[in-house]
């Protein structure tokens, strides 16, 4: 006979209401449904409208008086423009570079350090742990960080975006916590078979830790993709710009996209300026939305519950 | 003594993840205090009794080597700048060295002069007042909302529907501030969707994006839109950890759903709420940076200048490194004091707090 733990009961409760709970009232259900619908729509409507507008023709945008909500036609000229003309596409490549290189570096450093710290009692374990934990409490501040990064000659280099953000102690602790949960017998038996630490990490620990590595990888990748202010701070050349800077310039600062302000460039077939702007929004948005569902199911598995920074 | 090896910032925050069922078996006992220490390595008889240094070195050097890259990166990009805060006590002269670091080293010490200059600056007090105003406002009106949403989500019976809602509401957490402000502009701005709808119906649109009087409402709504869903995760985990027998017992004692919410659910969430309040208090002087930089031009300095933006404009744009660093240091020290005091108070009232003393 299995005993019913609270956890199991909680799971069962999800499938159906427990007998002692009073049946839901009609106004209660209605209110709850309306509230949740409103919350979901508040997230979805802006995304929907931006995507629809980016695919809209001049006529549709003019008729709507701006943002389009109901799709009328399907026009990809805005995307053709941003991918064929320099500004946006070079920003995309810069951001892809920062994200891919940065995430790889971050994951390698984080996983290695997390494994190195996963065994209490090892040499210098405690001071090393404190070394990482103290970074939670004390942030270096903007001015001295700027001084260090520029003194190292990283100005106007994409490494200025990557290196200062490469190791996040919080992510490191999440991975370490997971590694520490792997049964010690498993590692010990490998050790008896003569495996070194590197082999154990690569052959035993990592295959068991795909979920946590994926989640932490997502955190790092999204962080790199979203870098805006450090790029403003460290990058001066227009061709070094990252996507968030282009987005800021087009929409928040209200510049007109390249090739739009000067009509002769594309003649009368130029796509509407608003559609081009919205296409840039979509380009910034899509990578996040595309990767996220694959990783999201792992959040709820408790890997990352501690991930809340206040 | 032995049990609490990793007494530090994160251990108890991470412990919260014990709640949800269905997580990998090994991590359930996340509490470092409750779990027996993993055997260090087979080579040594015990990890705790001191093996000779040479033996431990021979056994553990690969682990140290693995930690090395991360240690180096943090040394250069975290600890070195932290030490660089000494510029707050110096009369920074950028020509006294080839690089800014050298210039800091060569600049003369001037004690607390930079701080005196900082405290004499009325703009600093404006920024501080704005910051405190916004954090207080958000704490009072917006802190409870993720709790409410979590309780609401938890009451959704169909797990597929709940999963869908969760997927949607977590998503904006991963958007950059540029993207969030963009969405708000395109929806609520002067030429946004809302203004269009109002205009079509003959109403006068009201542009919240450039109104400095309602700026506090705007930034709070943006923060809410971005993070309310993400904020539910920790409460949802705490909710599943509440013993369901308590609800059944309460129901059989005649408690209706509101009484159960008041007497079972909310007390069950209390430790998490206290924990988050402590962390929030430690962040009382940082409301966010990019969000304000991005909108400072639209609503003006009067409303949008917060401590972080003040540090930026003063310290970096006018190259006044000394006073800028002093402002940053002031913020960091106050934050540290606040979090330690809050932790002490919470423990006095019988809560667990963030830090576990070893």
XYZ file of C-alpha atoms in Angstrom, chain A residues 26-226:
201
model
C -21.526 31.244 -10.968
C -20.417 34.825 -10.161
C -17.203 33.441 -8.680
C -16.359 31.499 -11.801
C -17.310 34.388 -14.019
C -15.161 36.846 -12.078
C -12.211 34.502 -12.045
C -12.522 33.793 -15.748
C -12.766 37.460 -16.615
C -9.755 38.376 -14.502
C -7.547 35.663 -15.961
C -8.692 36.448 -19.492
C -7.814 40.094 -18.932
C -4.336 39.173 -17.675
C -3.663 36.909 -20.649
C -4.989 39.438 -23.151
C -2.877 42.207 -21.629
C 0.167 40.193 -22.671
C -1.089 38.907 -26.004
C -2.800 41.967 -27.515
C 0.337 44.146 -27.797
C 2.290 41.295 -29.369
C -0.547 40.504 -31.754
C -1.022 44.073 -32.859
C 2.690 44.606 -33.426
C 2.976 41.475 -35.537
C -0.122 42.280 -37.587
C 1.047 45.836 -38.226
C 4.454 44.655 -39.365
C 2.793 42.607 -42.102
C 0.368 45.327 -43.149
C 0.404 47.352 -46.346
C 0.435 51.121 -46.527
C -3.271 51.159 -47.200
C -4.163 49.039 -44.195
C -2.078 51.206 -41.876
C -3.527 54.400 -43.281
C -7.082 53.096 -42.876
C -6.456 52.015 -39.316
C -4.881 55.340 -38.511
C -1.772 53.697 -37.066
C -1.486 50.343 -35.341
C -3.470 47.613 -37.049
C -5.434 45.151 -34.972
C -7.445 43.146 -37.515
C -5.240 41.735 -40.277
C -6.361 42.855 -43.700
C -3.544 41.903 -45.996
C -0.155 40.276 -45.921
C 2.795 42.373 -46.998
C 6.369 41.337 -46.269
C 8.053 44.350 -47.835
C 8.964 45.742 -44.405
C 10.971 42.600 -43.665
C 12.573 42.620 -47.092
C 13.713 46.151 -46.403
C 15.228 45.560 -42.971
C 17.022 42.419 -44.031
C 18.470 43.891 -47.210
C 19.554 47.260 -45.853
C 22.545 47.556 -43.613
C 21.488 49.037 -40.319
C 19.137 46.425 -38.941
C 20.772 43.365 -40.391
C 24.209 44.297 -39.094
C 22.667 44.911 -35.675
C 21.098 41.469 -35.837
C 24.460 39.899 -36.593
C 26.100 41.795 -33.763
C 23.446 40.661 -31.324
C 23.665 37.083 -32.536
C 27.426 37.166 -32.059
C 27.155 38.558 -28.530
C 24.432 36.096 -27.607
C 26.034 32.969 -29.011
C 29.595 33.653 -27.895
C 28.474 35.046 -24.560
C 26.133 32.208 -23.720
C 28.743 29.610 -24.628
C 31.386 31.264 -22.487
C 28.965 31.770 -19.617
C 27.741 28.205 -19.649
C 31.242 26.744 -19.749
C 32.457 28.898 -16.848
C 29.294 28.419 -14.831
C 29.053 24.663 -15.215
C 32.736 24.132 -14.473
C 32.679 26.337 -11.393
C 29.414 24.835 -10.185
C 30.939 21.376 -10.379
C 34.121 22.535 -8.705
C 32.031 23.900 -5.859
C 29.644 20.995 -5.565
C 31.619 19.033 -3.003
C 31.653 20.395 0.539
C 34.836 19.379 2.274
C 37.039 19.768 -0.751
C 40.087 21.974 -0.551
C 39.279 25.682 -0.020
C 35.619 24.930 -0.547
C 34.265 27.379 1.994
C 36.317 30.446 1.089
C 35.626 29.789 -2.566
C 31.909 29.580 -1.904
C 31.995 32.821 0.047
C 33.873 34.402 -2.829
C 30.877 33.753 -5.066
C 28.140 34.439 -2.524
C 29.514 37.841 -1.553
C 28.852 39.058 -5.081
C 25.130 38.862 -4.255
C 25.500 41.394 -1.503
C 27.968 43.827 -2.972
C 27.600 45.201 -6.453
C 30.520 47.180 -7.816
C 28.534 50.132 -9.090
C 28.371 51.787 -12.471
C 31.299 54.184 -12.391
C 34.076 51.801 -11.255
C 32.843 49.112 -13.649
C 33.030 51.587 -16.498
C 36.538 52.535 -15.407
C 37.714 48.920 -15.379
C 36.135 47.962 -18.689
C 37.518 50.984 -20.515
C 40.938 50.652 -18.879
C 41.162 47.124 -20.214
C 40.752 48.554 -23.694
C 37.371 46.949 -24.240
C 35.675 50.100 -25.425
C 34.160 49.692 -28.891
C 34.435 45.935 -28.597
C 31.572 43.509 -28.200
C 33.588 41.818 -25.480
C 32.676 44.769 -23.273
C 29.135 43.419 -23.346
C 30.138 39.817 -22.766
C 32.902 39.640 -20.186
C 31.378 41.702 -17.353
C 28.184 39.639 -17.565
C 29.844 36.294 -18.186
C 29.511 34.784 -14.718
C 26.347 35.261 -12.750
C 26.741 33.919 -9.226
C 23.052 33.330 -8.929
C 22.941 31.049 -11.963
C 26.035 29.357 -10.638
C 24.318 28.562 -7.355
C 21.288 27.154 -9.174
C 23.483 24.763 -11.143
C 25.557 23.892 -8.076
C 22.432 23.116 -6.067
C 21.365 20.733 -8.792
C 24.756 19.045 -9.010
C 24.779 18.533 -5.259
C 21.513 16.656 -5.553
C 23.028 13.985 -7.782
C 23.520 10.864 -5.649
C 27.094 10.607 -4.427
C 27.123 6.825 -4.990
C 26.824 7.421 -8.704
C 29.937 9.576 -8.733
C 31.793 7.310 -6.334
C 31.234 4.241 -8.475
C 32.606 6.107 -11.468
C 35.587 7.133 -9.412
C 36.245 3.543 -8.440
C 36.266 2.704 -12.123
C 39.088 5.186 -12.485
C 37.246 8.139 -13.934
C 38.728 11.575 -13.251
C 36.696 14.651 -12.382
C 36.520 15.832 -15.994
C 35.210 12.481 -17.172
C 32.645 12.370 -14.382
C 31.421 15.829 -15.234
C 31.185 15.120 -18.944
C 29.868 11.550 -18.844
C 27.689 11.409 -15.734
C 26.834 14.792 -14.310
C 26.079 16.736 -17.477
C 23.780 14.139 -19.069
C 21.736 14.215 -15.872
C 21.621 17.994 -15.807
C 20.288 18.895 -19.226
C 17.236 20.637 -17.810
C 19.059 22.928 -15.440
C 21.735 23.740 -18.003
C 19.011 24.573 -20.521
C 17.253 26.904 -18.114
C 20.417 28.670 -17.054
C 21.472 28.868 -20.694
C 18.174 30.568 -21.479
C 18.742 33.070 -18.689
C 22.173 33.922 -20.018
C 21.080 34.050 -23.646
C 18.119 36.297 -22.948
C 20.367 38.518 -20.867
C 22.822 38.938 -23.732
C 20.119 39.454 -26.342
C 18.517 42.131 -24.169
